Amino acid sequence: MSEKEIGQKWDRCLADCAIKVGTGLGLGIVFSVVFFKRRTSPIALGTGLGLGMAYSNCQNDFRSHYVLHSKVSKEQ
């Protein structure tokens, strides 16, 4: 695996982590305000779930050697 491929995998992992943690945090805040009388447990749960999903995706991405992630270009 080349250094460029490793860099691309890290970039995908960090972007995925930011999206999943941000979504979990946002949903946790909404559920905290709407349903749980402003307790912090839904916020921590949502953030933890997002981080766990991102970690699992990154782990699978780094373990797979044969999956190609490429951009499809249409040449005319």
PDB file of C-alpha atoms in Angstrom:
ATOM      1  CA  MET A   1       0.000   0.000   0.000  1.00  0.00           C
ATOM      2  CA  SER A   2       1.498   3.309  -1.016  1.00  0.00           C
ATOM      3  CA  GLU A   3       1.704   6.402   1.116  1.00  0.00           C
ATOM      4  CA  LYS A   4      -0.804   8.145  -1.141  1.00  0.00           C
ATOM      5  CA  GLU A   5      -3.397   5.407  -0.538  1.00  0.00           C
ATOM      6  CA  ILE A   6      -2.831   5.582   3.213  1.00  0.00           C
ATOM      7  CA  GLY A   7      -3.280   9.350   3.110  1.00  0.00           C
ATOM      8  CA  GLN A   8      -6.513   9.001   1.179  1.00  0.00           C
ATOM      9  CA  LYS A   9      -7.814   6.457   3.691  1.00  0.00           C
ATOM     10  CA  TRP A  10      -6.955   8.780   6.588  1.00  0.00           C
ATOM     11  CA  ASP A  11      -8.724  11.653   4.848  1.00  0.00           C
ATOM     12  CA  ARG A  12     -11.845   9.540   4.331  1.00  0.00           C
ATOM     13  CA  CYS A  13     -11.728   8.352   7.943  1.00  0.00           C
ATOM     14  CA  LEU A  14     -11.411  11.849   9.387  1.00  0.00           C
ATOM     15  CA  ALA A  15     -14.205  13.188   7.172  1.00  0.00           C
ATOM     16  CA  ASP A  16     -16.435  10.234   8.089  1.00  0.00           C
ATOM     17  CA  CYS A  17     -15.641  10.742  11.770  1.00  0.00           C
ATOM     18  CA  ALA A  18     -16.492  14.443  11.629  1.00  0.00           C
ATOM     19  CA  ILE A  19     -19.815  13.743   9.912  1.00  0.00           C
ATOM     20  CA  LYS A  20     -20.869  10.911  12.215  1.00  0.00           C
ATOM     21  CA  VAL A  21     -19.797  12.617  15.452  1.00  0.00           C
ATOM     22  CA  GLY A  22     -21.451  15.871  14.365  1.00  0.00           C
ATOM     23  CA  THR A  23     -24.679  14.100  13.465  1.00  0.00           C
ATOM     24  CA  GLY A  24     -24.685  12.145  16.728  1.00  0.00           C
ATOM     25  CA  LEU A  25     -24.014  15.321  18.689  1.00  0.00           C
ATOM     26  CA  GLY A  26     -26.774  17.194  16.875  1.00  0.00           C
ATOM     27  CA  LEU A  27     -29.334  14.433  17.353  1.00  0.00           C
ATOM     28  CA  GLY A  28     -28.277  14.094  20.986  1.00  0.00           C
ATOM     29  CA  ILE A  29     -28.878  17.796  21.569  1.00  0.00           C
ATOM     30  CA  VAL A  30     -32.286  17.658  19.885  1.00  0.00           C
ATOM     31  CA  PHE A  31     -33.380  14.610  21.889  1.00  0.00           C
ATOM     32  CA  SER A  32     -32.001  16.156  25.070  1.00  0.00           C
ATOM     33  CA  VAL A  33     -33.983  19.347  24.621  1.00  0.00           C
ATOM     34  CA  VAL A  34     -37.196  17.802  23.306  1.00  0.00           C
ATOM     35  CA  PHE A  35     -37.563  14.548  25.238  1.00  0.00           C
ATOM     36  CA  PHE A  36     -35.179  14.336  28.184  1.00  0.00           C
ATOM     37  CA  LYS A  37     -35.520  17.679  29.993  1.00  0.00           C
ATOM     38  CA  ARG A  38     -32.052  18.915  29.022  1.00  0.00           C
ATOM     39  CA  ARG A  39     -30.074  16.019  30.454  1.00  0.00           C
ATOM     40  CA  THR A  40     -26.626  15.381  29.028  1.00  0.00           C
ATOM     41  CA  SER A  41     -26.914  11.606  28.645  1.00  0.00           C
ATOM     42  CA  PRO A  42     -28.498  11.693  25.134  1.00  0.00           C
ATOM     43  CA  ILE A  43     -25.732  14.031  23.966  1.00  0.00           C
ATOM     44  CA  ALA A  44     -23.020  11.699  25.257  1.00  0.00           C
ATOM     45  CA  LEU A  45     -24.796   8.652  23.829  1.00  0.00           C
ATOM     46  CA  GLY A  46     -25.239  10.215  20.381  1.00  0.00           C
ATOM     47  CA  THR A  47     -21.649  11.404  20.248  1.00  0.00           C
ATOM     48  CA  GLY A  48     -20.348   8.028  21.413  1.00  0.00           C
ATOM     49  CA  LEU A  49     -22.420   6.153  18.855  1.00  0.00           C
ATOM     50  CA  GLY A  50     -21.167   8.400  16.074  1.00  0.00           C
ATOM     51  CA  LEU A  51     -17.567   7.963  17.175  1.00  0.00           C
ATOM     52  CA  GLY A  52     -17.991   4.198  17.442  1.00  0.00           C
ATOM     53  CA  MET A  53     -19.468   3.913  13.952  1.00  0.00           C
ATOM     54  CA  ALA A  54     -16.695   6.046  12.499  1.00  0.00           C
ATOM     55  CA  TYR A  55     -14.027   3.974  14.262  1.00  0.00           C
ATOM     56  CA  SER A  56     -15.554   0.760  12.946  1.00  0.00           C
ATOM     57  CA  ASN A  57     -15.682   2.111   9.386  1.00  0.00           C
ATOM     58  CA  CYS A  58     -12.056   3.259   9.574  1.00  0.00           C
ATOM     59  CA  GLN A  59     -10.952  -0.067  10.962  1.00  0.00           C
ATOM     60  CA  ASN A  60     -12.653  -1.909   8.102  1.00  0.00           C
ATOM     61  CA  ASP A  61     -11.235   0.523   5.560  1.00  0.00           C
ATOM     62  CA  PHE A  62      -7.665   0.036   6.755  1.00  0.00           C
ATOM     63  CA  ARG A  63      -7.974  -3.749   6.943  1.00  0.00           C
ATOM     64  CA  SER A  64      -9.325  -4.148   3.426  1.00  0.00           C
ATOM     65  CA  HIS A  65      -6.542  -4.244   0.869  1.00  0.00           C
ATOM     66  CA  TYR A  66      -8.571  -4.984  -2.215  1.00  0.00           C
ATOM     67  CA  VAL A  67     -11.344  -2.407  -2.110  1.00  0.00           C
ATOM     68  CA  LEU A  68     -10.784   0.331  -4.640  1.00  0.00           C
ATOM     69  CA  HIS A  69     -12.276   3.736  -3.996  1.00  0.00           C
ATOM     70  CA  SER A  70     -12.142   5.660  -7.213  1.00  0.00           C
ATOM     71  CA  LYS A  71     -13.851   8.583  -8.794  1.00  0.00           C
ATOM     72  CA  VAL A  72     -15.872   7.850 -11.900  1.00  0.00           C
ATOM     73  CA  SER A  73     -15.114  10.235 -14.716  1.00  0.00           C
ATOM     74  CA  LYS A  74     -16.956  10.450 -18.003  1.00  0.00           C
ATOM     75  CA  GLU A  75     -14.647  11.111 -20.872  1.00  0.00           C
ATOM     76  CA  GLN A  76     -16.081  12.150 -24.187  1.00  0.00           C
TER      77      GLN A  76
END
